[in-house]
Amino acid sequence: MNRRAELGSPIASSEITPRDVFEQRRTLIRAAAAGAFGAALSPLFARSAFAQTASPNAGSVKLASKANPQFMLDEKLTSYKDVTTYNNFYEFGTDKADPAKNAGSLITRPWTVAVEGLVKNPKVYDIDELLKLAPLEERIYRMRCVEGWSMVIPWIGVPLAELIKRVEPTGGAKYIQFITLADKKQMPGLSIPALDWPYVEGLRMDEAMNPLTLLTFGLYGEVLPKQNGAPVRLVVPWKYGFKSAKSIVRIRFTDTEPKTSWNVAAPQEYGFYSNVNPDVDHPRWSQSSEQRIGDGGGKLFPPKRKTLPFNGYAAQVASLYTGMDLKKFF
Ligand SMILES: Nc1nc2c(c(=O)[nH]1)N[C@H]1C(S)=C(S)[C@@H](COP(=O)(O)O)O[C@H]1N2
Ligand SMILES: [Mo]
């Protein structure tokens, strides 16, 4: 039986896990945003502020980074538990709980990322080389899934632009495709033809170069848990979550718009751009509001939040789309 994937079953309130309140963090974030104590917000320190939250990845590996005060948010973080147990990673199953249960079989070392296509310096990067591309930064980003839920996550990574600059795209390079691992031996979800594997995503060159676009290696002061896309993924916070491809093995520079998995699966529902846009509804549901995971802990009808244009990052990215009809280029 062919079971095609469907993003977007509205989340049941029973799936929303109550979370702890992190007043301490808010104070730290304000201090960092003021530029005073950026260094004090080291991942170790930040993580200790959340020690109440049990880690489902006992023995997870610390990853040092420096908080970038330009990218802090004065919003409550989603708990480590929710960030690492409520996931979309269809290679490990389509249920939100599947990736945390099944991703243990993913082998994240050795790992290489081939950077190829329209670049002067194509190169196969070892993951350890990528980790040293530029100083690792901690950044707190709002994430919005096309299904209507959102989280606030402290990521660790480097601007993707750092990698792009090193490989020197040629004049013809207009887009970048991100190709992720597809190995049946490691990924039980591949036996279900939910999507055309491998999972692929893409960005226009200016989107990829935007300072917000993060090549991501960690979260909450640790290397990425496997269910979150170890050892390296993309994070593009002004777009729906599916643009943030996990477990990347190949980055290809192209002159034409590359294929993207969700667009191929349902072109009328998922466009290439997929910018968070409260004014463009999904054909099967509204996109005007969202459920922040952890809000209203345990209430039958937890309060919803208004979805913001470009997920709240309009000041940084709206100019990338001037003159474009965002209803047409959804
Ligand atoms: N390779 C791969 N990347 C993926 C997905 C996937 O199924 N496979 N799901 C996407 C979707 S729909 C979302 S919402 C985010 C979820 O990231 P998180 O589980 O770390 O919050 O990952 C995205 N990246
Ligand atoms: Mo998503």
mmCIF file of C-alpha atoms and ligand atoms in Angstrom:
data_model
loop_
_atom_site.group_PDB
_atom_site.id
_atom_site.type_symbol
_atom_site.label_atom_id
_atom_site.label_comp_id
_atom_site.label_asym_id
_atom_site.label_seq_id
_atom_site.Cartn_x
_atom_site.Cartn_y
_atom_site.Cartn_z
ATOM 1 C CA MET A 1 0.000 0.000 0.000
ATOM 2 C CA ASN A 2 1.351 3.409 -0.920
ATOM 3 C CA ARG A 3 1.025 5.757 1.977
ATOM 4 C CA ARG A 4 1.728 9.265 0.750
ATOM 5 C CA ALA A 5 2.874 11.725 3.332
ATOM 6 C CA GLU A 6 0.613 14.441 4.583
ATOM 7 C CA LEU A 7 1.926 17.318 6.542
ATOM 8 C CA GLY A 8 -0.668 19.112 8.493
ATOM 9 C CA SER A 9 -3.047 17.083 10.586
ATOM 10 C CA PRO A 10 -3.936 19.789 13.117
ATOM 11 C CA ILE A 11 -2.332 18.882 16.419
ATOM 12 C CA ALA A 12 -4.474 17.401 19.140
ATOM 13 C CA SER A 13 -4.249 19.134 22.505
ATOM 14 C CA SER A 14 -3.265 15.789 24.007
ATOM 15 C CA GLU A 15 -0.002 16.030 22.074
ATOM 16 C CA ILE A 16 0.946 19.318 23.655
ATOM 17 C CA THR A 17 3.315 18.625 26.481
ATOM 18 C CA PRO A 18 3.235 20.891 29.509
ATOM 19 C CA ARG A 19 6.526 22.724 29.841
ATOM 20 C CA ASP A 20 8.449 24.465 32.541
ATOM 21 C CA VAL A 21 8.673 28.206 32.835
ATOM 22 C CA PHE A 22 12.138 29.666 32.387
ATOM 23 C CA GLU A 23 12.155 33.081 33.992
ATOM 24 C CA GLN A 24 15.901 32.894 34.517
ATOM 25 C CA ARG A 25 16.502 32.593 30.809
ATOM 26 C CA ARG A 26 14.429 35.675 30.053
ATOM 27 C CA THR A 27 16.701 37.730 32.266
ATOM 28 C CA LEU A 28 19.767 36.287 30.562
ATOM 29 C CA ILE A 29 18.334 36.981 27.126
ATOM 30 C CA ARG A 30 17.603 40.596 28.021
ATOM 31 C CA ALA A 31 21.157 41.002 29.277
ATOM 32 C CA ALA A 32 22.555 39.469 26.100
ATOM 33 C CA ALA A 33 20.309 41.566 23.877
ATOM 34 C CA ALA A 34 21.603 44.647 25.668
ATOM 35 C CA GLY A 35 25.054 43.507 24.614
ATOM 36 C CA ALA A 36 26.381 43.514 28.140
ATOM 37 C CA PHE A 37 26.799 39.865 28.974
ATOM 38 C CA GLY A 38 26.899 38.090 25.657
ATOM 39 C CA ALA A 39 29.819 35.971 26.774
ATOM 40 C CA ALA A 40 28.066 35.035 29.999
ATOM 41 C CA LEU A 41 25.403 33.280 27.962
ATOM 42 C CA SER A 42 27.722 30.420 27.112
ATOM 43 C CA PRO A 43 25.867 27.234 26.231
ATOM 44 C CA LEU A 44 26.934 25.496 29.424
ATOM 45 C CA PHE A 45 25.562 28.289 31.535
ATOM 46 C CA ALA A 46 22.443 28.602 29.414
ATOM 47 C CA ARG A 47 21.801 24.897 29.618
ATOM 48 C CA SER A 48 22.213 24.847 33.383
ATOM 49 C CA ALA A 49 19.364 27.320 33.596
ATOM 50 C CA PHE A 50 17.193 24.560 32.138
ATOM 51 C CA ALA A 51 18.478 21.703 34.181
ATOM 52 C CA GLN A 52 14.912 21.016 35.338
ATOM 53 C CA THR A 53 14.187 19.539 31.924
ATOM 54 C CA ALA A 54 15.283 15.922 31.751
ATOM 55 C CA SER A 55 17.364 15.024 28.728
ATOM 56 C CA PRO A 56 16.127 12.020 26.736
ATOM 57 C CA ASN A 57 19.655 11.808 25.300
ATOM 58 C CA ALA A 58 21.633 10.895 28.368
ATOM 59 C CA GLY A 59 25.319 11.341 27.641
ATOM 60 C CA SER A 60 24.754 13.843 24.860
ATOM 61 C CA VAL A 61 27.850 15.753 23.832
ATOM 62 C CA LYS A 62 28.414 19.396 24.720
ATOM 63 C CA LEU A 63 29.170 21.872 21.952
ATOM 64 C CA ALA A 64 30.793 25.170 22.882
ATOM 65 C CA SER A 65 29.591 28.348 21.195
ATOM 66 C CA LYS A 66 29.166 32.030 21.861
ATOM 67 C CA ALA A 67 25.743 33.623 22.063
ATOM 68 C CA ASN A 68 25.221 36.156 19.293
ATOM 69 C CA PRO A 69 23.309 39.008 20.978
ATOM 70 C CA GLN A 70 21.966 40.118 17.576
ATOM 71 C CA PHE A 71 19.921 36.936 17.368
ATOM 72 C CA MET A 72 18.490 36.528 20.851
ATOM 73 C CA LEU A 73 14.731 36.570 21.348
ATOM 74 C CA ASP A 74 12.893 37.695 24.438
ATOM 75 C CA GLU A 75 10.534 34.722 24.276
ATOM 76 C CA LYS A 76 10.273 31.603 26.384
ATOM 77 C CA LEU A 77 12.298 28.753 24.986
ATOM 78 C CA THR A 78 10.490 25.560 24.101
ATOM 79 C CA SER A 79 11.619 22.881 26.553
ATOM 80 C CA TYR A 80 14.515 20.647 25.560
ATOM 81 C CA LYS A 81 12.167 17.706 25.953
ATOM 82 C CA ASP A 82 9.622 19.046 23.462
ATOM 83 C CA VAL A 83 12.351 20.141 21.028
ATOM 84 C CA THR A 84 13.801 16.624 21.018
ATOM 85 C CA THR A 85 10.683 14.443 21.211
ATOM 86 C CA TYR A 86 8.110 16.266 19.033
ATOM 87 C CA ASN A 87 9.766 16.094 15.607
ATOM 88 C CA ASN A 88 9.234 15.811 11.886
ATOM 89 C CA PHE A 89 11.901 13.598 10.305
ATOM 90 C CA TYR A 90 10.016 11.271 7.976
ATOM 91 C CA GLU A 91 13.080 9.128 7.304
ATOM 92 C CA PHE A 92 12.435 7.776 10.805
ATOM 93 C CA GLY A 93 8.642 7.616 10.635
ATOM 94 C CA THR A 94 5.735 10.012 10.232
ATOM 95 C CA ASP A 95 4.568 10.165 13.840
ATOM 96 C CA LYS A 96 5.891 13.091 15.907
ATOM 97 C CA ALA A 97 7.338 10.615 18.439
ATOM 98 C CA ASP A 98 9.013 8.377 15.818
ATOM 99 C CA PRO A 99 12.271 10.292 15.231
ATOM 100 C CA ALA A 100 13.222 10.293 18.929
ATOM 101 C CA LYS A 101 12.400 6.581 19.105
ATOM 102 C CA ASN A 102 14.044 5.468 15.853
ATOM 103 C CA ALA A 103 16.890 7.836 15.001
ATOM 104 C CA GLY A 104 19.374 6.016 17.218
ATOM 105 C CA SER A 105 20.364 3.971 14.142
ATOM 106 C CA LEU A 106 21.650 7.064 12.325
ATOM 107 C CA ILE A 107 25.453 6.992 12.022
ATOM 108 C CA THR A 108 26.667 10.577 12.241
ATOM 109 C CA ARG A 109 30.431 9.945 12.094
ATOM 110 C CA PRO A 110 32.324 9.780 9.846
ATOM 111 C CA TRP A 111 30.211 12.232 7.836
ATOM 112 C CA THR A 112 30.992 14.287 4.775
ATOM 113 C CA VAL A 113 29.147 16.991 2.888
ATOM 114 C CA ALA A 114 29.923 17.290 -0.834
ATOM 115 C CA VAL A 115 29.700 20.883 -2.058
ATOM 116 C CA GLU A 116 29.419 20.889 -5.842
ATOM 117 C CA GLY A 117 27.858 22.345 -8.969
ATOM 118 C CA LEU A 118 28.371 25.921 -10.111
ATOM 119 C CA VAL A 119 31.263 26.821 -7.802
ATOM 120 C CA LYS A 120 34.940 27.573 -8.387
ATOM 121 C CA ASN A 121 36.055 25.416 -5.458
ATOM 122 C CA PRO A 122 33.984 22.231 -5.203
ATOM 123 C CA LYS A 123 35.001 20.213 -2.172
ATOM 124 C CA VAL A 124 33.991 17.291 -0.014
ATOM 125 C CA TYR A 125 33.988 18.662 3.525
ATOM 126 C CA ASP A 126 34.450 16.463 6.537
ATOM 127 C CA ILE A 127 32.034 17.329 9.330
ATOM 128 C CA ASP A 128 34.974 18.314 11.563
ATOM 129 C CA GLU A 129 36.142 20.794 8.944
ATOM 130 C CA LEU A 130 32.654 22.289 8.706
ATOM 131 C CA LEU A 131 32.584 22.713 12.471
ATOM 132 C CA LYS A 132 35.702 24.900 12.156
ATOM 133 C CA LEU A 133 34.514 27.053 9.265
ATOM 134 C CA ALA A 134 33.742 29.982 11.543
ATOM 135 C CA PRO A 135 33.180 30.579 15.268
ATOM 136 C CA LEU A 136 30.117 28.671 16.431
ATOM 137 C CA GLU A 137 27.264 30.952 17.462
ATOM 138 C CA GLU A 138 24.268 30.330 19.656
ATOM 139 C CA ARG A 139 21.109 31.918 18.232
ATOM 140 C CA ILE A 140 17.551 31.712 19.455
ATOM 141 C CA TYR A 141 15.112 31.358 16.560
ATOM 142 C CA ARG A 142 11.364 31.112 16.306
ATOM 143 C CA MET A 143 10.442 28.042 14.203
ATOM 144 C CA ARG A 144 7.044 27.606 12.534
ATOM 145 C CA CYS A 145 5.900 24.308 11.022
ATOM 146 C CA VAL A 146 3.461 24.464 8.109
ATOM 147 C CA GLU A 147 1.206 22.216 10.208
ATOM 148 C CA GLY A 148 0.447 25.113 12.526
ATOM 149 C CA TRP A 149 2.718 24.630 15.529
ATOM 150 C CA SER A 150 5.772 26.592 16.543
ATOM 151 C CA MET A 151 8.750 26.456 18.888
ATOM 152 C CA VAL A 152 11.559 28.726 20.113
ATOM 153 C CA ILE A 153 14.902 26.935 19.912
ATOM 154 C CA PRO A 154 18.471 27.876 20.878
ATOM 155 C CA TRP A 155 20.492 26.610 17.902
ATOM 156 C CA ILE A 156 24.257 26.430 17.427
ATOM 157 C CA GLY A 157 25.718 27.021 14.008
ATOM 158 C CA VAL A 158 27.438 29.319 11.547
ATOM 159 C CA PRO A 159 25.951 31.471 8.809
ATOM 160 C CA LEU A 160 25.596 29.378 5.669
ATOM 161 C CA ALA A 161 27.171 32.380 3.904
ATOM 162 C CA GLU A 162 30.529 31.382 5.438
ATOM 163 C CA LEU A 163 30.504 28.155 3.435
ATOM 164 C CA ILE A 164 29.147 29.799 0.285
ATOM 165 C CA LYS A 165 31.950 32.395 0.310
ATOM 166 C CA ARG A 166 34.612 29.695 0.558
ATOM 167 C CA VAL A 167 33.403 27.676 -2.430
ATOM 168 C CA GLU A 168 32.957 30.818 -4.593
ATOM 169 C CA PRO A 169 29.776 30.383 -6.638
ATOM 170 C CA THR A 170 30.219 31.178 -10.329
ATOM 171 C CA GLY A 171 28.162 33.933 -11.982
ATOM 172 C CA GLY A 172 25.594 31.393 -13.167
ATOM 173 C CA ALA A 173 24.787 30.027 -9.704
ATOM 174 C CA LYS A 174 21.309 31.258 -8.752
ATOM 175 C CA TYR A 175 20.025 28.570 -6.377
ATOM 176 C CA ILE A 176 21.288 25.978 -3.928
ATOM 177 C CA GLN A 177 19.846 22.513 -3.451
ATOM 178 C CA PHE A 178 20.301 20.646 -0.158
ATOM 179 C CA ILE A 179 20.340 16.872 -0.447
ATOM 180 C CA THR A 180 19.987 14.790 2.688
ATOM 181 C CA LEU A 181 20.950 11.255 3.632
ATOM 182 C CA ALA A 182 18.817 8.409 2.282
ATOM 183 C CA ASP A 183 20.102 5.081 3.597
ATOM 184 C CA LYS A 184 17.614 2.258 4.107
ATOM 185 C CA LYS A 185 19.993 0.528 6.503
ATOM 186 C CA GLN A 186 19.876 3.468 8.896
ATOM 187 C CA MET A 187 16.458 4.962 8.195
ATOM 188 C CA PRO A 188 13.411 2.740 8.649
ATOM 189 C CA GLY A 189 11.055 5.398 7.219
ATOM 190 C CA LEU A 190 12.580 5.020 3.749
ATOM 191 C CA SER A 191 10.716 1.739 3.246
ATOM 192 C CA ILE A 192 7.495 3.781 3.182
ATOM 193 C CA PRO A 193 7.237 5.835 -0.024
ATOM 194 C CA ALA A 194 6.024 8.842 1.932
ATOM 195 C CA LEU A 195 8.212 11.170 -0.135
ATOM 196 C CA ASP A 196 10.605 10.729 -3.043
ATOM 197 C CA TRP A 197 13.811 10.067 -1.153
ATOM 198 C CA PRO A 198 16.261 11.573 -0.605
ATOM 199 C CA TYR A 199 14.554 14.511 1.071
ATOM 200 C CA VAL A 200 15.674 17.570 -0.879
ATOM 201 C CA GLU A 201 15.227 21.286 -0.297
ATOM 202 C CA GLY A 202 16.386 24.489 -1.900
ATOM 203 C CA LEU A 203 16.945 28.201 -1.522
ATOM 204 C CA ARG A 204 17.546 31.096 -3.872
ATOM 205 C CA MET A 205 21.128 32.382 -3.597
ATOM 206 C CA ASP A 206 20.175 35.624 -1.816
ATOM 207 C CA GLU A 207 18.096 33.659 0.712
ATOM 208 C CA ALA A 208 20.991 31.300 1.301
ATOM 209 C CA MET A 209 23.356 34.264 1.807
ATOM 210 C CA ASN A 210 21.029 36.041 4.245
ATOM 211 C CA PRO A 211 22.675 36.316 7.686
ATOM 212 C CA LEU A 212 19.696 34.523 9.305
ATOM 213 C CA THR A 213 20.291 31.304 7.334
ATOM 214 C CA LEU A 214 22.155 29.005 9.678
ATOM 215 C CA LEU A 215 24.218 25.910 8.959
ATOM 216 C CA THR A 216 23.378 24.177 12.188
ATOM 217 C CA PHE A 217 25.319 21.672 14.292
ATOM 218 C CA GLY A 218 23.748 21.877 17.718
ATOM 219 C CA LEU A 219 20.983 22.997 20.038
ATOM 220 C CA TYR A 220 20.723 23.760 23.751
ATOM 221 C CA GLY A 221 24.516 23.723 24.096
ATOM 222 C CA GLU A 222 24.910 20.208 22.690
ATOM 223 C CA VAL A 223 25.619 18.583 19.352
ATOM 224 C CA LEU A 224 22.356 18.057 17.451
ATOM 225 C CA PRO A 225 20.381 15.080 18.702
ATOM 226 C CA LYS A 226 19.898 12.649 15.818
ATOM 227 C CA GLN A 227 16.150 13.298 15.676
ATOM 228 C CA ASN A 228 16.882 16.991 15.084
ATOM 229 C CA GLY A 229 19.039 16.363 12.014
ATOM 230 C CA ALA A 230 22.530 15.425 13.189
ATOM 231 C CA PRO A 231 25.257 16.051 12.355
ATOM 232 C CA VAL A 232 24.397 19.051 10.177
ATOM 233 C CA ARG A 233 21.143 20.645 9.048
ATOM 234 C CA LEU A 234 19.807 23.906 7.759
ATOM 235 C CA VAL A 235 17.735 26.367 9.803
ATOM 236 C CA VAL A 236 15.787 29.001 7.853
ATOM 237 C CA PRO A 237 13.584 30.680 10.465
ATOM 238 C CA TRP A 238 11.393 32.862 8.189
ATOM 239 C CA LYS A 239 10.204 29.846 6.202
ATOM 240 C CA TYR A 240 8.043 26.881 7.156
ATOM 241 C CA GLY A 241 9.986 24.192 9.000
ATOM 242 C CA PHE A 242 10.204 21.788 6.081
ATOM 243 C CA LYS A 243 12.697 24.106 4.348
ATOM 244 C CA SER A 244 15.152 23.384 7.192
ATOM 245 C CA ALA A 245 16.572 20.128 5.792
ATOM 246 C CA LYS A 246 18.103 17.653 8.240
ATOM 247 C CA SER A 247 21.199 15.452 7.959
ATOM 248 C CA ILE A 248 22.609 17.077 4.816
ATOM 249 C CA VAL A 249 25.151 15.162 2.685
ATOM 250 C CA ARG A 250 25.302 17.251 -0.490
ATOM 251 C CA ILE A 251 24.975 20.945 -1.329
ATOM 252 C CA ARG A 252 24.589 21.700 -5.021
ATOM 253 C CA PHE A 253 24.752 25.120 -6.694
ATOM 254 C CA THR A 254 22.441 25.377 -9.717
ATOM 255 C CA ASP A 255 21.258 27.874 -12.327
ATOM 256 C CA THR A 256 17.612 26.799 -12.158
ATOM 257 C CA GLU A 257 15.143 26.357 -9.309
ATOM 258 C CA PRO A 258 15.930 22.960 -7.770
ATOM 259 C CA LYS A 259 13.407 20.274 -6.928
ATOM 260 C CA THR A 260 12.145 20.244 -3.350
ATOM 261 C CA SER A 261 10.526 17.160 -1.797
ATOM 262 C CA TRP A 262 7.306 18.698 -0.499
ATOM 263 C CA ASN A 263 6.710 20.622 -3.721
ATOM 264 C CA VAL A 264 7.104 17.413 -5.718
ATOM 265 C CA ALA A 265 4.749 15.557 -3.329
ATOM 266 C CA ALA A 266 1.985 18.210 -3.353
ATOM 267 C CA PRO A 267 2.736 21.195 -5.603
ATOM 268 C CA GLN A 268 -0.628 22.847 -4.968
ATOM 269 C CA GLU A 269 0.072 22.853 -1.207
ATOM 270 C CA TYR A 270 3.814 23.533 -0.918
ATOM 271 C CA GLY A 271 5.612 26.040 -3.087
ATOM 272 C CA PHE A 272 9.337 26.593 -3.516
ATOM 273 C CA TYR A 273 9.398 29.714 -1.344
ATOM 274 C CA SER A 274 7.255 28.629 1.599
ATOM 275 C CA ASN A 275 7.773 31.846 3.489
ATOM 276 C CA VAL A 276 5.703 31.954 6.666
ATOM 277 C CA ASN A 277 2.704 34.023 5.581
ATOM 278 C CA PRO A 278 -0.472 34.462 7.655
ATOM 279 C CA ASP A 279 -2.225 35.882 4.555
ATOM 280 C CA VAL A 280 -1.767 32.796 2.378
ATOM 281 C CA ASP A 281 -3.725 29.849 3.727
ATOM 282 C CA HIS A 282 -2.768 26.268 3.098
ATOM 283 C CA PRO A 283 -5.476 24.780 0.836
ATOM 284 C CA ARG A 284 -6.666 22.647 3.752
ATOM 285 C CA TRP A 285 -6.268 25.001 6.739
ATOM 286 C CA SER A 286 -5.662 28.586 7.801
ATOM 287 C CA GLN A 287 -2.136 29.835 8.413
ATOM 288 C CA SER A 288 -3.210 32.943 10.348
ATOM 289 C CA SER A 289 -2.486 31.521 13.791
ATOM 290 C CA GLU A 290 -0.302 28.914 15.430
ATOM 291 C CA GLN A 291 0.035 26.727 18.494
ATOM 292 C CA ARG A 292 3.271 27.431 20.357
ATOM 293 C CA ILE A 293 4.275 24.055 21.757
ATOM 294 C CA GLY A 294 4.137 24.303 25.543
ATOM 295 C CA ASP A 295 1.598 27.145 25.699
ATOM 296 C CA GLY A 296 -1.307 26.618 28.037
ATOM 297 C CA GLY A 297 0.220 23.467 29.558
ATOM 298 C CA GLY A 298 -2.433 20.755 29.608
ATOM 299 C CA LYS A 299 -5.433 23.003 28.850
ATOM 300 C CA LEU A 300 -8.027 21.453 26.574
ATOM 301 C CA PHE A 301 -7.948 24.505 24.292
ATOM 302 C CA PRO A 302 -4.528 26.081 24.662
ATOM 303 C CA PRO A 303 -4.387 29.699 23.476
ATOM 304 C CA LYS A 304 -3.198 30.277 19.923
ATOM 305 C CA ARG A 305 -0.857 33.013 18.773
ATOM 306 C CA LYS A 306 -1.141 35.171 15.689
ATOM 307 C CA THR A 307 1.304 34.075 13.014
ATOM 308 C CA LEU A 308 3.587 36.917 11.947
ATOM 309 C CA PRO A 309 4.622 37.684 8.347
ATOM 310 C CA PHE A 310 7.949 35.961 7.670
ATOM 311 C CA ASN A 311 7.582 34.404 11.122
ATOM 312 C CA GLY A 312 8.509 37.739 12.719
ATOM 313 C CA TYR A 313 11.656 38.247 10.617
ATOM 314 C CA ALA A 314 10.151 40.676 8.086
ATOM 315 C CA ALA A 315 12.623 43.440 8.964
ATOM 316 C CA GLN A 316 15.494 41.158 7.978
ATOM 317 C CA VAL A 317 14.066 39.412 4.907
ATOM 318 C CA ALA A 318 11.000 41.162 3.417
ATOM 319 C CA SER A 319 13.250 43.113 1.046
ATOM 320 C CA LEU A 320 14.323 39.855 -0.620
ATOM 321 C CA TYR A 321 10.840 39.652 -2.117
ATOM 322 C CA THR A 322 10.014 43.201 -3.185
ATOM 323 C CA GLY A 323 8.001 43.190 -6.386
ATOM 324 C CA MET A 324 7.053 39.518 -6.006
ATOM 325 C CA ASP A 325 3.432 38.421 -5.654
ATOM 326 C CA LEU A 326 3.727 36.251 -2.538
ATOM 327 C CA LYS A 327 0.309 34.700 -3.193
ATOM 328 C CA LYS A 328 1.649 33.371 -6.468
ATOM 329 C CA PHE A 329 5.129 32.547 -5.193
ATOM 330 C CA PHE A 330 3.968 30.838 -1.980
HETATM 331 N N1 LIG B 1 15.605 15.260 6.054
HETATM 332 C C1 LIG B 1 14.483 15.801 6.587
HETATM 333 N N2 LIG B 1 14.521 17.080 7.010
HETATM 334 C C2 LIG B 1 13.412 17.641 7.565
HETATM 335 C C3 LIG B 1 12.193 16.918 7.654
HETATM 336 C C4 LIG B 1 12.186 15.570 7.202
HETATM 337 O O1 LIG B 1 11.157 14.859 7.259
HETATM 338 N N3 LIG B 1 13.347 15.049 6.680
HETATM 339 N N4 LIG B 1 11.077 17.530 8.197
HETATM 340 C C5 LIG B 1 11.030 19.008 8.154
HETATM 341 C C6 LIG B 1 9.912 19.574 8.916
HETATM 342 S S1 LIG B 1 8.343 19.391 8.268
HETATM 343 C C7 LIG B 1 10.116 20.303 10.067
HETATM 344 S S2 LIG B 1 8.830 21.100 10.840
HETATM 345 C C8 LIG B 1 11.465 20.387 10.678
HETATM 346 C C9 LIG B 1 11.399 19.932 12.123
HETATM 347 O O2 LIG B 1 12.622 20.111 12.778
HETATM 348 P P1 LIG B 1 12.764 19.709 14.315
HETATM 349 O O3 LIG B 1 12.190 18.327 14.462
HETATM 350 O O4 LIG B 1 14.211 19.787 14.632
HETATM 351 O O5 LIG B 1 11.959 20.721 15.099
HETATM 352 O O6 LIG B 1 12.434 19.593 10.014
HETATM 353 C C10 LIG B 1 12.360 19.630 8.586
HETATM 354 N N5 LIG B 1 13.492 18.943 8.007
HETATM 355 MO MO MO B 2 7.063 21.055 9.349
#
